[in-house]
Coordinates of C-alpha atoms in Angstrom, one line a residue:
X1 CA -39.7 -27.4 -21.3
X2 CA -40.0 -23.7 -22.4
X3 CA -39.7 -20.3 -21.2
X4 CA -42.1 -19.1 -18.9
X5 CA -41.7 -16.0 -20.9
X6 CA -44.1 -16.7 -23.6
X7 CA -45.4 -14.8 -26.7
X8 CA -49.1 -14.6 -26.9
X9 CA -51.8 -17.0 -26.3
X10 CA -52.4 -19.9 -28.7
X11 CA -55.4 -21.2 -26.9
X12 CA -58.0 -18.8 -24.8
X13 CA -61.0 -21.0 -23.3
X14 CA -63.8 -18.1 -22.1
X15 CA -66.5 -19.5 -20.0
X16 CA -66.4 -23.4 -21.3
X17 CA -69.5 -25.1 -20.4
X18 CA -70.5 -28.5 -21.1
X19 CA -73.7 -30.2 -19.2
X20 CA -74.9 -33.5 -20.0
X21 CA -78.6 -34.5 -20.1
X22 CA -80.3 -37.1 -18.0
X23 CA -83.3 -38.4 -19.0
X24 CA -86.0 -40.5 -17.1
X25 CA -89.8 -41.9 -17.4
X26 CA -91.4 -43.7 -20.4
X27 CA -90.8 -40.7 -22.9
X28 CA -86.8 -40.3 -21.4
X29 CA -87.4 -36.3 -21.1
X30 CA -84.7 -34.3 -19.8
X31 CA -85.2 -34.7 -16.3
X32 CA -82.0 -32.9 -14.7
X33 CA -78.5 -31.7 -16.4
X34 CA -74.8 -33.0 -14.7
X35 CA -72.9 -29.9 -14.8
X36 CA -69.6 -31.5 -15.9
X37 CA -67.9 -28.3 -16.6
X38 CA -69.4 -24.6 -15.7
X39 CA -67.6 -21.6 -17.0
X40 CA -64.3 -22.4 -17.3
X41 CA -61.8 -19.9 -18.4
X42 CA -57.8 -19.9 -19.0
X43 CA -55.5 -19.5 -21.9
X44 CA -52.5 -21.3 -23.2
X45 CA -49.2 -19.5 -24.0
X46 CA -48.1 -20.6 -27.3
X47 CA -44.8 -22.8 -26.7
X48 CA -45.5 -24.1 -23.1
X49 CA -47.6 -26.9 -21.3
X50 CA -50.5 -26.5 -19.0
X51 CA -51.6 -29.0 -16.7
X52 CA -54.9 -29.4 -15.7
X53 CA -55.2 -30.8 -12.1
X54 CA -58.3 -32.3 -9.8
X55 CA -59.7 -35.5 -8.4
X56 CA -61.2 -37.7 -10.6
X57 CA -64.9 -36.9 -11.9
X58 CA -63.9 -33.4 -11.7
X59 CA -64.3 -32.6 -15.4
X60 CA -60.7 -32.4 -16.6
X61 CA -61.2 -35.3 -19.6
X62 CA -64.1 -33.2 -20.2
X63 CA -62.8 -29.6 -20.9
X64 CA -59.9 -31.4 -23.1
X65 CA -62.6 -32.8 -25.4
X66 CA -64.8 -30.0 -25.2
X67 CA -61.7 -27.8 -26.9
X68 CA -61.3 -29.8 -29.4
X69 CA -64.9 -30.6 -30.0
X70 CA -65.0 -34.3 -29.8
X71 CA -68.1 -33.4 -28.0
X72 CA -69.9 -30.4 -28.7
X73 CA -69.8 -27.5 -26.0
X74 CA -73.2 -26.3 -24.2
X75 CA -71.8 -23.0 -24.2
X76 CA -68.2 -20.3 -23.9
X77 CA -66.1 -20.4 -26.9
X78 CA -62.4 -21.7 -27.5
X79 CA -60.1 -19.7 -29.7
X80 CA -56.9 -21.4 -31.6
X81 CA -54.6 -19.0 -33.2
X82 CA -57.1 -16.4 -32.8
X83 CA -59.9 -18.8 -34.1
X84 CA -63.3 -20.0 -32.8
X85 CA -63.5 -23.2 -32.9
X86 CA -67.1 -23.7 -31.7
X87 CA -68.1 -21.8 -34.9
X88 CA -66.5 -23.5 -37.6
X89 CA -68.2 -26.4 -39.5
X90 CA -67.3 -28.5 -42.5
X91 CA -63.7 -27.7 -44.5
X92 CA -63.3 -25.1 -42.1
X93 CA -63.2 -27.4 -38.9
X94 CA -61.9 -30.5 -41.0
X95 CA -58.8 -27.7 -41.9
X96 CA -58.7 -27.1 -38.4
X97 CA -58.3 -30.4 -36.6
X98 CA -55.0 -30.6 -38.1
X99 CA -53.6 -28.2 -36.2
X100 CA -55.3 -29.7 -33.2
X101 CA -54.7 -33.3 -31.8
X102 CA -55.2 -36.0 -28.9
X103 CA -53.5 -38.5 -27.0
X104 CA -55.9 -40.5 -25.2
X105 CA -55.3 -42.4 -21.6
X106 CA -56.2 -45.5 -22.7
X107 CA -53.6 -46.9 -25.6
X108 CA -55.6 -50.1 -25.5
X109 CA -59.0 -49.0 -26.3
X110 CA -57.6 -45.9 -28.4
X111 CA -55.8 -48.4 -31.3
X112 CA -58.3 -50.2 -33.6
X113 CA -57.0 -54.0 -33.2
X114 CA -57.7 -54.3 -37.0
X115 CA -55.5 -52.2 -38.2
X116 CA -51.3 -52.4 -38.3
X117 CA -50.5 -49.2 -36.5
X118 CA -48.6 -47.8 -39.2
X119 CA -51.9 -47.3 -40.5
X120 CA -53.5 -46.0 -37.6
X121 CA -50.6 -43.1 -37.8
X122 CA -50.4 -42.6 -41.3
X123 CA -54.6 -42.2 -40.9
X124 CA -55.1 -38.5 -40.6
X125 CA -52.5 -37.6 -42.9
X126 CA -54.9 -39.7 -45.4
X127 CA -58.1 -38.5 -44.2
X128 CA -56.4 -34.7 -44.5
X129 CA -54.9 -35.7 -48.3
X130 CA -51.2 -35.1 -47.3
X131 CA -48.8 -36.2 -49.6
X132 CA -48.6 -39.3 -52.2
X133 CA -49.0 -42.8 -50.6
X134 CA -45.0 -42.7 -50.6
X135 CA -44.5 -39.9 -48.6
X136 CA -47.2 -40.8 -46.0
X137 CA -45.9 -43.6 -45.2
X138 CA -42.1 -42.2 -45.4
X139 CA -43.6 -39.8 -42.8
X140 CA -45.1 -42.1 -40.8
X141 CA -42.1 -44.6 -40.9
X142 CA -39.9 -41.2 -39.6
X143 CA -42.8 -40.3 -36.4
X144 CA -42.0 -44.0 -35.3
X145 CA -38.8 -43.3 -34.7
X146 CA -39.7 -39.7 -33.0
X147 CA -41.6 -42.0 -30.1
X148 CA -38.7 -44.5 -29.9
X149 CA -40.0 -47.0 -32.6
X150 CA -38.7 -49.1 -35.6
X151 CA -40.2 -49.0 -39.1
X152 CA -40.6 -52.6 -38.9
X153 CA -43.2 -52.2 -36.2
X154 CA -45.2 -50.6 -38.4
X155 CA -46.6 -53.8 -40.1
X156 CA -47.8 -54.6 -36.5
X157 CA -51.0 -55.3 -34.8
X158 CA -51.4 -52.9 -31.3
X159 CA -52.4 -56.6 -29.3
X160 CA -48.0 -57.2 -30.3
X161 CA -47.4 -54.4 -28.2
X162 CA -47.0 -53.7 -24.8
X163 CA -48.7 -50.8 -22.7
X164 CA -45.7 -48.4 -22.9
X165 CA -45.4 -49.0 -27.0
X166 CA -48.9 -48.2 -27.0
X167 CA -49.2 -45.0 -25.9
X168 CA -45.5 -44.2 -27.7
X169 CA -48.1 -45.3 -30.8
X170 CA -50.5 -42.6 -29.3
X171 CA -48.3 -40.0 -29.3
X172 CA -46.9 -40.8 -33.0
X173 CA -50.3 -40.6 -34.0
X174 CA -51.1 -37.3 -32.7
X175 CA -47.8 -36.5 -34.0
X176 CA -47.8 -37.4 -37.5
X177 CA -50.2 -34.4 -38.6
X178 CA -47.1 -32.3 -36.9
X179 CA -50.0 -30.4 -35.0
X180 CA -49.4 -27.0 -33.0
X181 CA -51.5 -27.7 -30.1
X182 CA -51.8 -31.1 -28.4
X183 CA -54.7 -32.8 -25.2
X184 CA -52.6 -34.8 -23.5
X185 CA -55.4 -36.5 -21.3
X186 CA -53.7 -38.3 -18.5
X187 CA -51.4 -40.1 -21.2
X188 CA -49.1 -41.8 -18.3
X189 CA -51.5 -42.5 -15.5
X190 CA -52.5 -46.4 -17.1
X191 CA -48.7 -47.2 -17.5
X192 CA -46.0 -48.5 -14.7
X193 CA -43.7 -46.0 -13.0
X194 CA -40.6 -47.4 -14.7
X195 CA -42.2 -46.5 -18.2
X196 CA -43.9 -43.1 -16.8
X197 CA -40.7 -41.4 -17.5
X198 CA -39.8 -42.4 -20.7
X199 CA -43.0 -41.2 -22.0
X200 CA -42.6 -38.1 -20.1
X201 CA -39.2 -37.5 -21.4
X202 CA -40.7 -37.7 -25.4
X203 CA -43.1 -35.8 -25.0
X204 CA -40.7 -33.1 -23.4
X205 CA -37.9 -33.9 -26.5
X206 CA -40.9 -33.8 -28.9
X207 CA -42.5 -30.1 -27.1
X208 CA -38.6 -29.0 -27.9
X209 CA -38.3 -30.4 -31.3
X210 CA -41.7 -29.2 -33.0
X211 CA -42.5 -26.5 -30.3
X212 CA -45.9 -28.1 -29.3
X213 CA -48.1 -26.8 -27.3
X214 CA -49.7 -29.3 -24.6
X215 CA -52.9 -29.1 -22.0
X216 CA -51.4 -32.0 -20.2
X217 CA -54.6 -33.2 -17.9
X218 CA -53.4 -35.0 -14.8
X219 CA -54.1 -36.0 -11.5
X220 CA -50.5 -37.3 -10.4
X221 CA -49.2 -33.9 -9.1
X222 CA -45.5 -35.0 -9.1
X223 CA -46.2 -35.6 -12.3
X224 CA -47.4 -32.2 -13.3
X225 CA -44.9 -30.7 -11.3
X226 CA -42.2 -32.6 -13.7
X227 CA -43.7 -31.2 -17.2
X228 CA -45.5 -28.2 -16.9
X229 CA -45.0 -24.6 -16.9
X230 CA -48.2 -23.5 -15.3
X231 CA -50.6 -25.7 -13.6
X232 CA -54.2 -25.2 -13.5
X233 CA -56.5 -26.6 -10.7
X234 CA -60.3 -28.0 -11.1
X235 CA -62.6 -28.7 -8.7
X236 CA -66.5 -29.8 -9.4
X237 CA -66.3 -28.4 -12.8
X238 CA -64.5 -25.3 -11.7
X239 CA -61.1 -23.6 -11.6
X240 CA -60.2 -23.1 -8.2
X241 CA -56.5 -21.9 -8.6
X242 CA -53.9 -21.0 -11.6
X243 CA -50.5 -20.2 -11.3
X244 CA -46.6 -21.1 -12.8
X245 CA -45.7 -24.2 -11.8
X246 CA -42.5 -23.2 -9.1
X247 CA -44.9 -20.5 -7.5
X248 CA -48.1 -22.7 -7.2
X249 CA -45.9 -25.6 -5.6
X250 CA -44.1 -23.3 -3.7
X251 CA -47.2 -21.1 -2.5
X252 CA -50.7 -22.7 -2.9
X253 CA -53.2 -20.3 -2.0
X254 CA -56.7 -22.4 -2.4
X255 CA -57.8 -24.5 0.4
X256 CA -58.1 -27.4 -2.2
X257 CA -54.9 -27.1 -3.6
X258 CA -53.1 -27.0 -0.3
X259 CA -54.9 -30.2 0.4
X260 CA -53.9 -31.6 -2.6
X261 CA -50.3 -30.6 -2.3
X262 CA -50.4 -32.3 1.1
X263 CA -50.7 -35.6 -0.6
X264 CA -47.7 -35.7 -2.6
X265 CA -45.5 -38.1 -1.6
X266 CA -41.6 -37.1 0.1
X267 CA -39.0 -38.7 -1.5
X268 CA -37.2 -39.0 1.3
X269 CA -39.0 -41.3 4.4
X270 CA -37.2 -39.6 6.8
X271 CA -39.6 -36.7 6.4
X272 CA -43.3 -36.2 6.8
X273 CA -46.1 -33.9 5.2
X274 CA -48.9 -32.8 7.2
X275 CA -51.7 -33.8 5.7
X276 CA -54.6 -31.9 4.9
X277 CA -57.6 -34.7 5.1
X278 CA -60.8 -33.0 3.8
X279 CA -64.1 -34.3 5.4
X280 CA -67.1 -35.8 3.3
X281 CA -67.4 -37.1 -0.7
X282 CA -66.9 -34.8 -3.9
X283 CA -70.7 -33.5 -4.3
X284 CA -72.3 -34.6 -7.4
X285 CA -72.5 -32.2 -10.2
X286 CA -76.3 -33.4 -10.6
X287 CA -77.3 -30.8 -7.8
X288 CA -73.3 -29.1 -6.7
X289 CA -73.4 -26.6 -3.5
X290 CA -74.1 -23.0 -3.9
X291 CA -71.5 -20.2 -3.5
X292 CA -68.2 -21.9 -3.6
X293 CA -68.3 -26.0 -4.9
X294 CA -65.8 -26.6 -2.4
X295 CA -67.6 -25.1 0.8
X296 CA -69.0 -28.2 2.0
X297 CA -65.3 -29.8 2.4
X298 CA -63.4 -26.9 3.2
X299 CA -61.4 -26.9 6.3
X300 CA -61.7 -22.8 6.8
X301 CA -65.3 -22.0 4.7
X302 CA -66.9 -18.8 6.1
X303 CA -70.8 -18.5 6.0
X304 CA -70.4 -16.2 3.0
X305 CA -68.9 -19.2 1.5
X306 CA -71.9 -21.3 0.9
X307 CA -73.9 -18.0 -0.4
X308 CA -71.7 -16.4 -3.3
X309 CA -69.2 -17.7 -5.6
X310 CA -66.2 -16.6 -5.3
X311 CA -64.0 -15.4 -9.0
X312 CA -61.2 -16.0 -10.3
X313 CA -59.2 -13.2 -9.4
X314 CA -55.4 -12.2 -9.8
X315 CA -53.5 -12.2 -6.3
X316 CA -50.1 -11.8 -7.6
X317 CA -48.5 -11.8 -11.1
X318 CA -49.9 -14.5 -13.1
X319 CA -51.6 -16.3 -10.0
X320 CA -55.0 -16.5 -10.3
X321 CA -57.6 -17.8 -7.1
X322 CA -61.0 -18.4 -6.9
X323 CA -61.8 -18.1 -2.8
X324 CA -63.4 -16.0 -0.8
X325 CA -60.7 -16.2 2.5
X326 CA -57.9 -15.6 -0.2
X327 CA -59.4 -12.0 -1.4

């Protein structure tokens, strides 16, 4: 894992929106919007690993594809290397996606069962014109082995496989294109404990090796705990809370991240959290509270809670909280 003293930013995400239609009646006009993300902001130190937090629905798969614009923003802008990437079109976003790659939770759906996944790996270094035939699939042959593979496996179909060599596949063919900036969206959470680890540890080995850069979205927390550097928490389509991974464990400031923390299993049974139970369902982003999203569920909401939303504000060095009792 690296240094929590980082250069500069690789990736700055200002104001990230993304809200998807719905449409109704015989013409299916536009008859409301789902806010699935609203004006999120963070960067990403070149070198480290982020994780991205929240229940599920709360719009973490979304800002990872948003970035990378496998679907197209509504509105902010996303810089890479000092880049925006919402403004680039043809060659120039083609040249770019290099640089910027996916592993995706699924490794079932994510593999096309046509194809022998040395294929699938060696795909984008076709697509991109890397290299002679040879050499792709020398390369290809040599990210195998990265993940924990054999070049023999490469003449395999994905169904041969089992859910773990799946998603090493995954990661191989994120790899391959030997990308500086990786969405890692919840690329452990369909696989059994036992194999959890193992994929954790290469994608630590790998972050070493090539110094990656990962938005590792989550919503295991002793998971994120294990890989990140700093941990960033959503809420409803909203950051609530950003900090370095030791001080946000250590101190949670935000009502939803306490709650959250609360949940975590102890290792030892002998000892016993005190849980934080909120009241009520996650609101629906179709028509989400005014003032702070998390007022409705908040165990110490003031009146001026459900009026104004609170920012994201600094509290301490490099700890960042969006709530209105915090300030």
């Amino acid at each position: 894992m690296s240094s929590p003293a980082l250069v500069r930013p690789l990736v700055e995400v200002q104001n990230l929106v993304k809200h998807f239609p719905v449409r109704g009646g015989v013409l299916q006009r536009v008859i409301a919007w789902v806010q699935a993300v609203d004006g999120v902001t963070f960067t990403i130190r070149e070198g480290e690993t982020l994780g991205l937090v929240g229940e599920s629905g709360c719009g973490k798969t979304t800002v990872g594809r948003a970035m990378l614009r496998l679907i197209e923003p509504t509105g902010g802008s996303v810089r890479f290397d000092g880049t925006d990437v919402l403004r680039l079109k043809g060659a120039d976003l083609k040249a770019m996606r290099r640089h910027m790659q996916i592993i995706f939770q699924d490794p079932y759906s994510s593999l096309d069962p046509r194809m022998p996944i040395g294929a699938s790996v060696g795909e984008g270094l076709r697509i991109h014109g890397i290299g002679t035939r040879r050499e792709r699939q020398e390369v290809v042959l040599e990210t195998l082995k990265k993940v924990g593979l054999e070049p023999y496996h490469a003449r395999r179909y994905p169904h041969e496989f089992s859910g773990g060599q799946r998603q090493r596949i995954g990661i191989a063919r994120a790899l391959a294109l030997r990308p500086k900036f990786i969405v890692a969206d919840e690329p452990v959470s369909a696989l059994d404990v036992s194999i959890q680890s193992q994929v954790l540890n290469i994608l630590r080995d790998l972050q070493d090796e090539f110094h990656l850069t990962y938005l590792f979205i989550a919503h295991n927390m002793s998971v994120v705990e294990h890989i990140s550097d700093r941990v960033a928490v959503m809420y409803l389509g909203k950051i609530a809370e950003v900090a370095p991974q030791q001080e946000l464990f250590r101190n949670p400031l935000h009502p939803y991240t306490q709650a959250l923390m609360s949940a975590i299993p102890m290792p030892d049974p002998r000892l016993r959290r005190q849980r934080i139970l909120l009241s009520g369902d996650v609101p629906s982003p179709l028509h989400p509270p005014t003032g702070c999203r998390f007022h409705p569920r908040c165990p110490v909401a003031m009146p001026h809670c459900a009026v104004q939303e609170p920012r994201l504000s600094e509290v301490s060095p490099d700890h960042w909280v969006a709530c209105w009792r915090v300030e």
